[in-house]
Tab-separated table of C-alpha atoms in Angstrom:
chain	number	residue	atom	x	y	z
O	64	MET	CA	-32.278	59.869	14.494
O	65	ARG	CA	-31.001	56.348	15.280
O	66	LEU	CA	-27.687	57.127	13.646
O	67	MET	CA	-27.357	60.287	15.790
O	68	LEU	CA	-27.991	58.308	18.990
O	69	LYS	CA	-25.427	55.687	17.983
O	70	LEU	CA	-22.842	58.354	17.196
O	71	LEU	CA	-23.557	60.124	20.489
O	72	ALA	CA	-23.225	56.855	22.422
O	73	LEU	CA	-19.972	56.066	20.621
O	74	ALA	CA	-18.609	59.559	21.339
O	75	LEU	CA	-19.477	59.251	25.049
O	76	PHE	CA	-17.951	55.785	25.219
O	77	LEU	CA	-14.708	56.900	23.535
O	78	GLY	CA	-14.565	60.075	25.615
O	79	PHE	CA	-14.913	58.100	28.827
O	80	PHE	CA	-12.102	55.697	27.983
O	81	LEU	CA	-9.884	58.455	26.623
O	82	SER	CA	-10.244	60.420	29.862
O	83	ILE	CA	-9.392	57.318	31.918
O	84	TYR	CA	-6.373	56.655	29.693
O	85	LEU	CA	-5.106	60.231	29.972
O	86	PHE	CA	-5.598	60.286	33.738
O	87	GLY	CA	-3.701	56.989	34.050
O	88	PHE	CA	-0.945	58.158	31.699
O	89	PHE	CA	-0.239	61.383	33.562
O	90	TRP	CA	-0.622	59.749	36.974
O	91	TYR	CA	1.794	56.970	36.001
O	92	LYS	CA	4.235	59.464	34.472
O	93	SER	CA	4.638	61.230	37.828
O	94	PHE	CA	4.429	57.987	39.846
O	95	ASP	CA	8.138	57.471	40.542
O	96	GLU	CA	8.868	60.983	41.752
O	97	LYS	CA	5.899	60.900	44.129
O	98	ALA	CA	6.425	57.319	45.307
O	99	GLU	CA	10.164	57.419	45.986
O	100	SER	CA	9.883	59.427	49.186
O	101	LEU	CA	7.316	56.966	50.564
O	102	SER	CA	9.160	53.782	49.609
O	103	LEU	CA	11.320	51.587	51.798
O	104	ALA	CA	14.390	49.819	50.374
O	105	SER	CA	14.510	47.272	53.217
O	106	GLY	CA	13.828	47.102	56.922
O	107	SER	CA	11.114	46.761	59.498
O	108	LEU	CA	7.444	47.108	58.545
O	109	PRO	CA	4.617	48.298	60.841
O	110	VAL	CA	3.207	44.819	61.497
O	111	SER	CA	3.943	42.174	64.114
O	112	MET	CA	2.488	38.763	64.834
O	113	THR	CA	2.384	36.755	68.056
O	114	ILE	CA	1.378	33.105	67.801
O	115	PHE	CA	-0.154	31.761	70.993
O	116	GLY	CA	-0.396	28.124	69.963
O	117	ARG	CA	-2.170	25.402	68.059
O	118	SER	CA	-4.993	23.113	68.989
O	119	SER	CA	-5.955	20.006	67.054
O	120	ASP	CA	-7.493	22.054	64.248
O	121	THR	CA	-6.826	25.795	64.855
O	122	ILE	CA	-3.980	28.246	65.293
O	123	SER	CA	-4.340	31.289	67.580
O	124	ALA	CA	-2.506	34.565	67.078
O	125	ARG	CA	-2.495	38.316	67.512
O	126	VAL	CA	-1.604	40.705	64.697
O	127	ASN	CA	-0.589	44.263	65.600
O	128	ILE	CA	-0.519	47.133	63.126
O	129	TYR	CA	1.483	50.267	63.925
O	130	ASN	CA	1.839	53.762	62.504
O	131	SER	CA	5.148	55.331	61.452
O	132	THR	CA	6.047	56.331	65.029
O	133	GLY	CA	5.445	52.839	66.428
O	134	GLU	CA	2.084	53.504	68.095
O	135	THR	CA	-0.347	50.592	67.885
O	136	LEU	CA	-3.199	51.405	65.508
O	137	ALA	CA	-5.042	48.125	65.954
O	138	SER	CA	-4.763	44.559	67.191
O	139	LEU	CA	-6.526	41.531	65.790
O	140	GLU	CA	-6.599	38.505	68.086
O	141	ARG	CA	-8.355	35.340	67.023
O	142	SER	CA	-8.101	31.688	65.989
O	143	TRP	CA	-8.042	30.449	62.404
O	144	PRO	CA	-8.743	26.899	61.251
O	145	GLY	CA	-5.550	25.170	60.148
O	146	TRP	CA	-1.893	24.799	61.119
O	147	GLU	CA	-0.132	27.672	59.343
O	148	LEU	CA	-0.798	31.403	59.148
O	149	ILE	CA	-0.140	33.445	56.040
O	150	LEU	CA	0.364	37.200	56.173
O	151	ASP	CA	-0.371	38.788	52.797
O	152	CYS	CA	0.821	42.263	51.778
O	153	VAL	CA	0.485	44.307	48.602
O	154	LEU	CA	3.864	45.598	47.418
O	155	ILE	CA	4.221	48.452	44.971
O	156	GLY	CA	7.676	48.778	43.494
O	157	THR	CA	9.469	52.070	42.905
O	158	LYS	CA	12.978	52.875	41.673
O	159	LYS	CA	14.224	53.119	45.269
O	160	GLY	CA	12.257	50.371	47.001
O	161	TRP	CA	8.758	49.302	47.940
O	162	ILE	CA	5.550	50.730	49.333
O	163	VAL	CA	3.930	48.021	51.446
O	164	PHE	CA	0.282	47.714	52.437
O	165	PRO	CA	-0.605	44.912	54.908
O	166	TYR	CA	-3.554	43.223	53.212
O	167	SER	CA	-4.867	40.140	55.025
O	168	VAL	CA	-4.150	37.198	57.300
O	169	TYR	CA	-5.453	33.743	56.545
O	170	SER	CA	-4.551	30.135	57.231
O	171	ASP	CA	-3.641	27.144	55.136
O	172	GLU	CA	-7.280	26.031	55.392
O	173	THR	CA	-8.968	29.313	54.449
O	174	SER	CA	-8.919	31.121	51.132
O	175	PRO	CA	-7.022	34.398	50.722
O	176	ARG	CA	-10.296	36.248	50.105
O	177	GLY	CA	-11.796	34.576	53.168
O	178	GLY	CA	-9.030	35.757	55.484
O	179	SER	CA	-9.063	38.613	57.955
O	180	ASN	CA	-8.987	41.973	56.191
O	181	LEU	CA	-6.151	44.065	57.660
O	182	ILE	CA	-6.869	47.151	55.552
O	183	ARG	CA	-9.924	48.000	57.634
O	184	PHE	CA	-7.683	48.452	60.676
O	185	TYR	CA	-5.706	51.325	59.168
O	186	ASP	CA	-8.213	52.835	56.740
O	187	ASN	CA	-8.913	56.298	58.132
O	188	LYS	CA	-11.592	57.769	55.840
O	189	GLY	CA	-9.705	56.624	52.753
O	190	ASN	CA	-6.256	57.529	54.071
O	191	PRO	CA	-3.811	54.824	55.164
O	192	SER	CA	-3.000	55.733	58.765
O	193	LEU	CA	0.268	53.753	58.601
O	194	TRP	CA	1.876	56.988	57.385
O	195	GLU	CA	-0.314	59.318	59.460
O	196	GLU	CA	2.408	60.582	61.784
O	197	MET	CA	4.885	61.347	59.007
O	198	ASN	CA	5.250	64.948	57.899
O	199	LEU	CA	3.971	64.432	54.371
O	200	GLU	CA	3.294	67.233	51.966
O	201	LYS	CA	-0.245	67.735	50.698
O	202	GLU	CA	0.653	66.284	47.277
O	203	GLN	CA	2.204	63.173	48.884
O	204	LYS	CA	-0.902	62.627	51.021
O	205	LEU	CA	-3.131	62.864	47.955
O	206	PHE	CA	-0.899	60.444	46.040
O	207	LEU	CA	-0.924	57.986	48.946
O	208	LYS	CA	-4.711	58.232	49.192
O	209	GLN	CA	-5.060	57.476	45.448
O	210	LEU	CA	-2.648	54.549	45.718
O	211	PHE	CA	-4.498	53.223	48.758
O	212	PHE	CA	-7.793	53.416	46.854
O	213	ILE	CA	-6.300	51.186	44.153
O	214	VAL	CA	-5.072	48.712	46.791
O	215	LYS	CA	-8.541	48.592	48.381
O	216	THR	CA	-10.189	47.751	45.034
O	217	GLU	CA	-8.305	44.441	45.122
O	218	ARG	CA	-10.877	43.185	47.665
O	219	TRP	CA	-13.921	43.511	45.420
O	220	LEU	CA	-12.535	43.645	41.886
O	221	PRO	CA	-12.803	40.266	40.120
O	222	SER	CA	-9.376	38.719	39.457
O	223	VAL	CA	-10.254	38.579	35.755
O	224	PHE	CA	-9.216	42.251	35.621
O	225	GLY	CA	-5.759	41.509	37.019
O	226	SER	CA	-4.148	41.761	40.397
O	227	LEU	CA	-1.624	43.851	42.250
O	228	HIS	CA	1.704	42.352	43.348
O	229	HIS	CA	1.229	40.363	46.552
O	230	GLU	CA	3.963	38.970	48.767
O	231	LYS	CA	3.152	36.452	51.441
O	232	VAL	CA	5.008	35.162	54.454
O	233	THR	CA	3.980	31.890	56.074
O	234	ILE	CA	4.596	31.046	59.701
O	235	ARG	CA	4.823	27.282	60.225
O	236	SER	CA	7.119	26.846	63.189
O	237	PHE	CA	7.196	29.357	66.007
O	238	GLU	CA	7.979	29.924	69.642
O	239	SER	CA	4.681	30.264	71.461
O	240	GLY	CA	4.130	33.782	72.826
O	241	MET	CA	7.053	35.350	70.948
O	242	GLU	CA	6.351	38.470	68.922
O	243	TYR	CA	7.587	38.321	65.330
O	244	GLY	CA	8.166	41.527	63.394
O	245	LEU	CA	7.573	41.774	59.661
O	246	TYR	CA	10.603	42.757	57.578
O	247	LEU	CA	11.239	43.580	53.944
O	248	SER	CA	14.363	42.674	51.966
O	249	GLU	CA	15.776	44.806	49.151
O	250	GLU	CA	14.436	42.259	46.637
O	251	GLY	CA	10.892	42.755	47.914
O	252	THR	CA	10.683	39.547	49.934
O	253	LEU	CA	8.887	39.518	53.271
O	254	PHE	CA	10.144	37.618	56.314
O	255	LEU	CA	9.333	37.378	60.025
O	256	LYS	CA	11.947	37.794	62.742
O	257	GLY	CA	11.473	37.333	66.487
O	258	TYR	CA	12.054	40.281	68.796
């Protein structure tokens, strides 16, 4: 009886991991063809940042997040302790470019996990509303939703299990009140440029 239970447990364990492996294998196999139409080789991203100023120990700014047509989805306006702001994005590489998910904003005195979560501003019931206004096919929307789910796990999954590719841009010097747009280079580097 004990041997039967052990064999059953082993079979369930192996079946579980085999199903995860097969799902991952087939999902990864079709990744490039699904991701290419959503990727950006270089250009403007749907995020902007306006720095209002610094005090003796804080920096104040507004971060705007837009959808694909340029409509503002959300604005985050607050002060962070420190002198520099860091905008962190998750980048997923494809053959033709990058799929970018704005991830968080934090300062030189706060930890990346302790920063302001930007995902919550464009998470629409599990769908990233950054691409909401694009005419995506049903299969592309499902793919994007699955990819977004993986990006969101980065918040709670311990780093022992690995991490997605993050790119950060730091704003040290700025013109007070100027809006800076977020841009992506072909190499996958982020940079800010004043409007």
